[in-house]
Amino acid sequence: MKVLCCLLSDQHVPNLLSIQHHRPDRLVLIESVAMKKKDAARNLLEALKLGGLDYDQRCDVEILDREDHLPTIQVALQRACDKHPNVDWIVNLTGGTKPMSIAAYEFVKSQRGRHIYTNVYRPAEFLDLETGLKEEGSHHLTIREFLAGYGFVSRKSDQKIAEAEARARAGWDCARNIAEDVQPEDLLILEDDERKKARERGCRISRGQLRPPSESARRALVDLFGLDSDLCGQVDKYAARFLTGGWLEEFLWGVIERHQDSLQVWNVRLGVEVARKGDSSGNDLDIAFIRNHGLAMVECKSGGQEHDPSGEILYKVEAVKRQFGAIRVQSILATTSDKILEQNGSLKTTFENRADIYQCRILSRAEIRRLGKEADSADEVRRILFDPVGQA
């Protein structure tokens, strides 16, 4: 029988991936009192279920009241060993405190077991510390697994997300036409109260309200929504959402989803609603996907953003990012507003500095246009989305 021992900490991904890779007969989870208060073991087991592995009846959780005290840790490990004598032990030394790692190393060494470790930058690579051999895991972590391990849930059903993605696919060519020549002004001119009603119930578009950035975008809008030659007509709530900014997230989602294999990303979803387990409200992620086994999120803001001249949206993006307590969350802010730009088109220093502190990539209107024109090029999409800032 094979037993895998994991040392729990705030970061669950290395443990989850090692369990998915080794598929042990039983789990032993070493959980400190601090981690128990955060439901670390329970959250990990829930994440494993979402990935197809149920260890509820095949798991021993050993609680440590002194996580930095070697004798206490050794006693916990011995308790686990007494329950399962004469088994093949593997211990993942990546998590826990340093004393926990030391005690686990010595314990498993006495059992002639294996010690594995994962580098934070290569979470799916498992290094055998005795032999130096490396094994590459094949499990593709999902957004739901990532969230569950931190005690969060995705509140919107997969069916609702899939329906939104189907609409986005149908309108993607139109969204791309808009992106190619996008302007800082709103596409559909509505007052704030009209905008809210339109997004909830649809609206009738009158002459002059809809202002496409180009003739090709005009034709695409007429074809997609059945408008007349004056760009007038009745549209439903989904069309209203598209015309009041939704086109941007649908366009960027489509670009990433189409090139996901080349970009080495997966589980690209549109409109994920994230909340802490048990909470009644959460935060919307316009676009979310997994990159290198970490969560990536894209916040989209179209139009002039006159209500946010100081770029408060960056604070919101950072707050959403930090709520998980995860070290592997990447954020991108895509905005068509000129409020963030100098007259020469470069980012204002204040925005550039804040984005650097938050490690948030900003896609300006010029970069959104480039994506529109080069949407068929995976290399260009990768450069715009992921290359270090300042590199061509």
Short mmCIF file of C-alpha atoms in Angstrom, two decimals:
data_model
loop_
_atom_site.label_atom_id
_atom_site.label_comp_id
_atom_site.label_asym_id
_atom_site.label_seq_id
_atom_site.Cartn_x
_atom_site.Cartn_y
_atom_site.Cartn_z
CA MET A 1 0.00 0.00 0.00
CA LYS A 2 1.24 3.49 -0.89
CA VAL A 3 0.74 6.36 1.57
CA LEU A 4 1.40 10.00 0.68
CA CYS A 5 2.04 12.44 3.51
CA CYS A 6 1.40 16.15 2.86
CA LEU A 7 2.32 19.08 5.10
CA LEU A 8 -0.46 21.65 4.93
CA SER A 9 0.11 25.37 4.49
CA ASP A 10 -1.66 28.37 2.94
CA GLN A 11 -0.74 27.13 -0.56
CA HIS A 12 -2.54 23.91 -1.46
CA VAL A 13 -1.60 23.53 -5.15
CA PRO A 14 1.71 21.61 -4.68
CA ASN A 15 -0.03 19.09 -2.42
CA LEU A 16 -3.04 18.73 -4.69
CA LEU A 17 -0.90 18.16 -7.78
CA SER A 18 1.28 15.61 -5.99
CA ILE A 19 -1.80 13.66 -4.90
CA GLN A 20 -3.20 13.73 -8.43
CA HIS A 21 0.14 12.51 -9.79
CA HIS A 22 0.92 9.72 -7.31
CA ARG A 23 -2.66 8.54 -6.65
CA PRO A 24 -1.80 7.03 -3.23
CA ASP A 25 -3.97 4.41 -1.54
CA ARG A 26 -4.16 6.62 1.54
CA LEU A 27 -3.40 10.20 2.52
CA VAL A 28 -1.84 11.52 5.70
CA LEU A 29 -2.31 15.27 6.16
CA ILE A 30 -0.28 17.05 8.82
CA GLU A 31 -2.32 20.08 9.85
CA SER A 32 -1.29 22.73 12.36
CA VAL A 33 -3.86 24.41 14.59
CA ALA A 34 -3.52 27.57 12.50
CA MET A 35 -4.24 25.62 9.31
CA LYS A 36 -7.18 23.82 10.95
CA LYS A 37 -8.76 27.22 11.69
CA LYS A 38 -8.56 27.88 7.95
CA ASP A 39 -10.05 24.45 7.13
CA ALA A 40 -6.94 23.60 5.11
CA ALA A 41 -7.47 19.82 5.17
CA ARG A 42 -11.18 20.07 4.42
CA ASN A 43 -10.57 22.51 1.57
CA LEU A 44 -7.90 20.28 0.05
CA LEU A 45 -10.18 17.24 0.18
CA GLU A 46 -12.96 19.26 -1.47
CA ALA A 47 -10.61 20.40 -4.23
CA LEU A 48 -9.55 16.79 -4.81
CA LYS A 49 -13.20 15.76 -5.21
CA LEU A 50 -13.67 18.39 -7.88
CA GLY A 51 -10.69 16.82 -9.65
CA GLY A 52 -12.21 13.35 -9.47
CA LEU A 53 -10.47 11.97 -6.34
CA ASP A 54 -12.43 11.22 -3.16
CA TYR A 55 -10.21 10.61 -0.13
CA ASP A 56 -12.77 11.30 2.59
CA GLN A 57 -12.61 7.68 3.78
CA ARG A 58 -8.94 7.19 2.97
CA CYS A 59 -7.38 10.11 4.82
CA ASP A 60 -5.86 10.59 8.28
CA VAL A 61 -5.52 14.17 9.50
CA GLU A 62 -2.94 14.59 12.25
CA ILE A 63 -3.31 17.85 14.19
CA LEU A 64 -0.25 19.71 15.50
CA ASP A 65 -0.71 22.01 18.47
CA ARG A 66 2.97 23.01 18.18
CA GLU A 67 3.96 23.31 14.55
CA ASP A 68 7.55 24.38 15.30
CA HIS A 69 8.29 21.72 17.94
CA LEU A 70 10.13 18.73 16.46
CA PRO A 71 9.09 16.16 19.13
CA THR A 72 5.40 17.11 18.69
CA ILE A 73 5.65 16.70 14.93
CA GLN A 74 7.45 13.40 15.29
CA VAL A 75 4.72 12.09 17.59
CA ALA A 76 2.06 13.01 15.02
CA LEU A 77 3.98 11.22 12.28
CA GLN A 78 4.45 8.16 14.46
CA ARG A 79 0.70 8.04 15.15
CA ALA A 80 0.09 7.91 11.44
CA CYS A 81 2.74 5.21 11.03
CA ASP A 82 1.21 3.07 13.79
CA LYS A 83 -2.11 3.12 11.93
CA HIS A 84 -0.47 1.93 8.71
CA PRO A 85 2.64 -0.18 9.38
CA ASN A 86 4.65 -1.79 6.59
CA VAL A 87 3.55 0.56 3.82
CA ASP A 88 5.42 2.52 1.15
CA TRP A 89 5.73 6.12 2.31
CA ILE A 90 6.06 9.26 0.18
CA VAL A 91 6.25 12.68 1.78
CA ASN A 92 5.79 15.98 -0.02
CA LEU A 93 8.11 18.40 1.78
CA THR A 94 6.92 21.49 -0.09
CA GLY A 95 4.39 22.77 2.47
CA GLY A 96 4.30 23.30 6.22
CA THR A 97 6.86 25.02 8.42
CA LYS A 98 10.58 24.28 8.23
CA PRO A 99 10.47 22.16 11.43
CA MET A 100 7.59 20.19 9.91
CA SER A 101 9.68 19.53 6.79
CA ILE A 102 12.71 18.49 8.85
CA ALA A 103 10.71 16.11 11.04
CA ALA A 104 8.90 14.63 8.04
CA TYR A 105 12.17 14.15 6.19
CA GLU A 106 13.74 12.28 9.09
CA PHE A 107 10.64 10.20 9.71
CA VAL A 108 10.18 9.02 6.14
CA LYS A 109 13.90 8.39 5.85
CA SER A 110 13.62 5.99 8.80
CA GLN A 111 10.80 4.25 6.94
CA ARG A 112 12.94 4.07 3.78
CA GLY A 113 10.35 6.13 1.96
CA ARG A 114 10.61 8.78 -0.75
CA HIS A 115 10.94 12.54 -0.35
CA ILE A 116 9.51 14.76 -3.06
CA TYR A 117 9.60 18.52 -3.49
CA THR A 118 8.11 20.99 -5.99
CA ASN A 119 9.60 24.34 -6.96
CA VAL A 120 7.14 27.26 -6.73
CA TYR A 121 7.81 28.13 -10.38
CA ARG A 122 7.33 24.52 -11.54
CA PRO A 123 4.38 23.28 -9.45
CA ALA A 124 3.71 20.19 -11.59
CA GLU A 125 7.32 18.94 -11.46
CA PHE A 126 8.14 16.55 -8.63
CA LEU A 127 11.78 16.24 -7.61
CA ASP A 128 12.91 13.10 -5.78
CA LEU A 129 15.39 14.49 -3.25
CA GLU A 130 17.25 11.20 -2.90
CA THR A 131 17.78 10.33 -6.57
CA GLY A 132 17.48 13.77 -8.17
CA LEU A 133 14.99 12.34 -10.68
CA LYS A 134 12.12 14.57 -11.79
CA GLU A 135 8.59 13.52 -12.69
CA GLU A 136 6.15 15.73 -14.56
CA GLY A 137 2.52 15.63 -13.53
CA SER A 138 -0.21 15.58 -16.16
CA HIS A 139 -3.19 16.82 -14.15
CA HIS A 140 -4.65 20.12 -15.40
CA LEU A 141 -5.85 22.05 -12.38
CA THR A 142 -9.23 23.73 -12.92
CA ILE A 143 -10.48 27.08 -11.67
CA ARG A 144 -12.96 25.34 -9.36
CA GLU A 145 -10.20 23.16 -7.85
CA PHE A 146 -7.95 26.19 -7.36
CA LEU A 147 -10.71 28.15 -5.63
CA ALA A 148 -11.88 25.24 -3.46
CA GLY A 149 -8.40 24.76 -2.01
CA TYR A 150 -8.55 28.32 -0.66
CA GLY A 151 -12.09 27.96 0.68
CA PHE A 152 -13.80 29.70 -2.25
CA VAL A 153 -16.48 28.57 -4.69
CA SER A 154 -17.56 29.52 -8.19
CA ARG A 155 -21.18 30.58 -7.66
CA LYS A 156 -22.24 30.60 -11.32
CA SER A 157 -23.06 27.19 -12.73
CA ASP A 158 -21.06 25.67 -15.56
CA GLN A 159 -24.23 25.69 -17.65
CA LYS A 160 -24.73 29.46 -17.23
CA ILE A 161 -21.08 30.10 -18.07
CA ALA A 162 -21.30 27.83 -21.11
CA GLU A 163 -24.40 29.69 -22.35
CA ALA A 164 -22.58 33.02 -22.06
CA GLU A 165 -19.60 31.56 -23.90
CA ALA A 166 -21.85 30.31 -26.70
CA ARG A 167 -23.23 33.84 -27.15
CA ALA A 168 -19.68 35.19 -27.13
CA ARG A 169 -18.63 32.79 -29.88
CA ALA A 170 -21.58 33.87 -32.00
CA GLY A 171 -20.66 37.55 -31.61
CA TRP A 172 -16.89 37.25 -31.63
CA ASP A 173 -16.31 38.47 -35.19
CA CYS A 174 -18.33 41.58 -34.41
CA ALA A 175 -16.40 42.14 -31.16
CA ARG A 176 -13.14 41.80 -33.08
CA ASN A 177 -14.29 44.43 -35.59
CA ILE A 178 -14.97 46.81 -32.73
CA ALA A 179 -11.60 46.07 -31.10
CA GLU A 180 -9.63 46.76 -34.29
CA ASP A 181 -10.59 50.45 -34.28
CA VAL A 182 -11.93 50.93 -30.77
CA GLN A 183 -12.32 54.49 -29.51
CA PRO A 184 -12.25 55.72 -25.91
CA GLU A 185 -15.93 56.75 -26.07
CA ASP A 186 -18.83 54.44 -25.25
CA LEU A 187 -20.22 52.38 -28.11
CA LEU A 188 -23.88 52.80 -27.07
CA ILE A 189 -24.76 56.18 -25.57
CA LEU A 190 -27.09 55.79 -22.60
CA GLU A 191 -27.68 57.56 -19.32
CA ASP A 192 -26.73 55.58 -16.22
CA ASP A 193 -30.32 54.63 -15.37
CA GLU A 194 -31.06 53.71 -18.99
CA ARG A 195 -27.91 51.59 -19.09
CA LYS A 196 -28.96 49.59 -16.04
CA LYS A 197 -32.45 48.98 -17.41
CA ALA A 198 -31.09 47.98 -20.81
CA ARG A 199 -28.73 45.42 -19.28
CA GLU A 200 -31.63 43.92 -17.31
CA ARG A 201 -34.46 44.03 -19.89
CA GLY A 202 -33.07 45.11 -23.25
CA CYS A 203 -33.82 48.41 -24.98
CA ARG A 204 -34.76 50.14 -28.21
CA ILE A 205 -31.84 51.84 -29.92
CA SER A 206 -32.66 55.18 -31.53
CA ARG A 207 -30.80 56.92 -34.29
CA GLY A 208 -27.46 58.33 -33.16
CA GLN A 209 -27.23 56.29 -29.96
CA LEU A 210 -24.98 53.58 -31.41
CA ARG A 211 -21.60 54.83 -32.63
CA PRO A 212 -19.46 52.10 -34.20
CA PRO A 213 -15.76 52.92 -34.62
CA SER A 214 -15.58 51.83 -38.29
CA GLU A 215 -17.67 50.85 -41.29
CA SER A 216 -16.76 47.20 -40.84
CA ALA A 217 -17.93 47.35 -37.22
CA ARG A 218 -21.13 49.03 -38.39
CA ARG A 219 -21.90 46.23 -40.84
CA ALA A 220 -21.08 43.58 -38.24
CA LEU A 221 -23.44 45.18 -35.70
CA VAL A 222 -26.28 45.35 -38.24
CA ASP A 223 -25.81 41.67 -39.13
CA LEU A 224 -25.44 40.43 -35.55
CA PHE A 225 -28.38 42.27 -33.98
CA GLY A 226 -30.71 42.76 -36.96
CA LEU A 227 -30.56 46.57 -36.84
CA ASP A 228 -31.74 48.75 -39.70
CA SER A 229 -29.51 50.93 -41.88
CA ASP A 230 -29.71 53.75 -39.30
CA LEU A 231 -28.51 51.39 -36.54
CA CYS A 232 -31.92 51.42 -34.90
CA GLY A 233 -33.92 48.53 -33.50
CA GLN A 234 -35.01 46.56 -30.47
CA VAL A 235 -32.33 44.45 -28.73
CA ASP A 236 -32.52 42.01 -25.81
CA LYS A 237 -30.55 42.25 -22.57
CA TYR A 238 -27.65 40.18 -23.89
CA ALA A 239 -27.22 42.47 -26.86
CA ALA A 240 -27.48 45.49 -24.55
CA ARG A 241 -24.74 44.07 -22.34
CA PHE A 242 -22.56 43.50 -25.41
CA LEU A 243 -23.11 47.08 -26.62
CA THR A 244 -22.49 48.62 -23.18
CA GLY A 245 -19.07 47.06 -22.71
CA GLY A 246 -19.52 43.31 -22.82
CA TRP A 247 -17.98 43.19 -26.29
CA LEU A 248 -14.53 43.76 -24.76
CA GLU A 249 -14.56 40.80 -22.38
CA GLU A 250 -16.14 38.59 -25.06
CA PHE A 251 -13.45 39.59 -27.54
CA LEU A 252 -10.55 38.98 -25.14
CA TRP A 253 -12.07 35.72 -23.90
CA GLY A 254 -12.34 34.55 -27.50
CA VAL A 255 -8.74 35.48 -28.29
CA ILE A 256 -7.40 33.57 -25.28
CA GLU A 257 -9.73 30.60 -25.73
CA ARG A 258 -8.82 30.20 -29.41
CA HIS A 259 -5.09 30.16 -28.70
CA GLN A 260 -5.12 28.39 -25.34
CA ASP A 261 -2.92 25.49 -26.44
CA SER A 262 -0.26 27.77 -27.93
CA LEU A 263 -0.44 30.07 -24.91
CA GLN A 264 -0.18 27.05 -22.57
CA VAL A 265 -3.28 28.06 -20.64
CA TRP A 266 -6.48 26.12 -20.02
CA ASN A 267 -9.96 26.21 -18.48
CA VAL A 268 -10.60 29.63 -20.06
CA ARG A 269 -13.97 30.81 -18.71
CA LEU A 270 -16.12 33.88 -19.23
CA GLY A 271 -17.90 35.53 -16.30
CA VAL A 272 -16.88 33.54 -13.23
CA GLU A 273 -18.46 34.67 -9.94
CA VAL A 274 -16.18 33.95 -6.99
CA ALA A 275 -17.20 33.94 -3.32
CA ARG A 276 -15.87 32.62 -0.05
CA LYS A 277 -17.71 29.45 0.89
CA GLY A 278 -20.87 30.39 2.82
CA ASP A 279 -20.94 34.05 1.74
CA SER A 280 -24.03 35.39 -0.01
CA SER A 281 -22.17 37.67 -2.42
CA GLY A 282 -18.92 37.55 -4.33
CA ASN A 283 -16.80 39.13 -7.04
CA ASP A 284 -17.18 38.79 -10.79
CA LEU A 285 -14.14 37.84 -12.82
CA ASP A 286 -14.75 38.97 -16.40
CA ILE A 287 -12.34 36.34 -17.69
CA ALA A 288 -10.52 33.65 -15.72
CA PHE A 289 -8.17 30.86 -16.74
CA ILE A 290 -5.35 28.70 -15.43
CA ARG A 291 -1.74 29.43 -16.40
CA ASN A 292 1.12 27.35 -14.99
CA HIS A 293 -1.30 25.97 -12.39
CA GLY A 294 -2.09 29.44 -11.09
CA LEU A 295 -5.22 31.55 -11.53
CA ALA A 296 -5.19 34.36 -14.09
CA MET A 297 -7.94 36.98 -14.23
CA VAL A 298 -8.77 39.74 -16.71
CA GLU A 299 -10.82 42.80 -15.72
CA CYS A 300 -12.33 44.66 -18.69
CA LYS A 301 -13.34 48.33 -18.75
CA SER A 302 -14.57 49.92 -21.96
CA GLY A 303 -15.61 53.48 -22.70
CA GLY A 304 -14.14 56.67 -21.35
CA GLN A 305 -14.43 55.72 -17.64
CA GLU A 306 -15.13 59.37 -16.74
CA HIS A 307 -16.40 58.22 -13.35
CA ASP A 308 -12.92 56.83 -12.51
CA PRO A 309 -10.30 59.42 -13.51
CA SER A 310 -7.83 58.29 -10.84
CA GLY A 311 -7.92 54.61 -11.78
CA GLU A 312 -9.57 53.22 -8.65
CA ILE A 313 -10.28 50.07 -10.65
CA LEU A 314 -6.67 49.02 -10.01
CA TYR A 315 -7.42 48.88 -6.28
CA LYS A 316 -10.44 46.68 -6.96
CA VAL A 317 -8.40 44.31 -9.11
CA GLU A 318 -5.76 44.05 -6.40
CA ALA A 319 -8.37 43.45 -3.68
CA VAL A 320 -9.98 40.62 -5.66
CA LYS A 321 -6.56 39.15 -6.34
CA ARG A 322 -5.47 39.24 -2.69
CA GLN A 323 -8.64 37.74 -1.23
CA PHE A 324 -7.51 34.20 -1.98
CA GLY A 325 -4.23 34.48 -0.07
CA ALA A 326 -2.63 32.72 -3.02
CA ILE A 327 0.85 33.39 -4.40
CA ARG A 328 -0.09 32.27 -7.90
CA VAL A 329 -2.66 34.80 -9.14
CA GLN A 330 -2.00 36.90 -12.23
CA SER A 331 -4.10 39.94 -13.08
CA ILE A 332 -4.64 41.89 -16.29
CA LEU A 333 -6.62 45.13 -16.64
CA ALA A 334 -7.87 45.89 -20.15
CA THR A 335 -9.22 49.40 -20.61
CA THR A 336 -10.09 51.59 -23.60
CA SER A 337 -10.04 54.77 -21.49
CA ASP A 338 -7.56 57.56 -22.19
CA LYS A 339 -7.59 58.56 -18.52
CA ILE A 340 -4.59 56.29 -17.89
CA LEU A 341 -2.52 57.72 -20.77
CA GLU A 342 -0.15 60.61 -21.35
CA GLN A 343 -0.66 62.71 -24.48
CA ASN A 344 1.97 60.62 -26.30
CA GLY A 345 -0.03 57.45 -25.61
CA SER A 346 2.23 56.01 -22.91
CA LEU A 347 0.94 55.00 -19.49
CA LYS A 348 0.87 57.77 -16.93
CA THR A 349 3.64 57.29 -14.38
CA THR A 350 1.19 56.94 -11.47
CA PHE A 351 -0.66 54.10 -13.20
CA GLU A 352 2.54 52.46 -14.35
CA ASN A 353 4.00 52.51 -10.84
CA ARG A 354 0.83 51.23 -9.23
CA ALA A 355 0.46 48.46 -11.78
CA ASP A 356 4.09 47.48 -11.15
CA ILE A 357 3.52 47.32 -7.39
CA TYR A 358 0.39 45.22 -7.85
CA GLN A 359 2.01 43.15 -10.62
CA CYS A 360 -1.02 43.86 -12.76
CA ARG A 361 -0.56 44.07 -16.52
CA ILE A 362 -2.44 46.94 -18.19
CA LEU A 363 -3.70 46.57 -21.74
CA SER A 364 -4.30 50.03 -23.18
CA ARG A 365 -6.50 50.91 -26.13
CA ALA A 366 -3.52 50.63 -28.48
CA GLU A 367 -2.81 47.08 -27.31
CA ILE A 368 -6.48 46.12 -27.59
CA ARG A 369 -6.40 47.40 -31.17
CA ARG A 370 -3.27 45.35 -31.85
CA LEU A 371 -5.00 42.27 -30.49
CA GLY A 372 -7.95 42.98 -32.78
CA LYS A 373 -5.74 43.23 -35.84
CA GLU A 374 -3.45 40.32 -34.88
CA ALA A 375 -6.02 38.05 -33.25
CA ASP A 376 -5.11 35.18 -35.56
CA SER A 377 -1.45 35.21 -34.47
CA ALA A 378 -0.79 33.16 -31.33
CA ASP A 379 2.73 34.63 -31.09
CA GLU A 380 1.45 38.19 -31.15
CA VAL A 381 -1.28 37.41 -28.63
CA ARG A 382 1.32 35.87 -26.31
CA ARG A 383 3.60 38.89 -26.63
CA ILE A 384 0.82 41.34 -25.82
CA LEU A 385 -0.62 39.37 -22.90
CA PHE A 386 2.37 37.73 -21.29
CA ASP A 387 5.75 39.05 -22.42
CA PRO A 388 7.61 41.17 -19.84
CA VAL A 389 6.51 44.80 -20.08
CA GLY A 390 8.80 46.78 -22.35
CA GLN A 391 9.73 43.85 -24.58
CA ALA A 392 8.55 43.75 -28.19
#
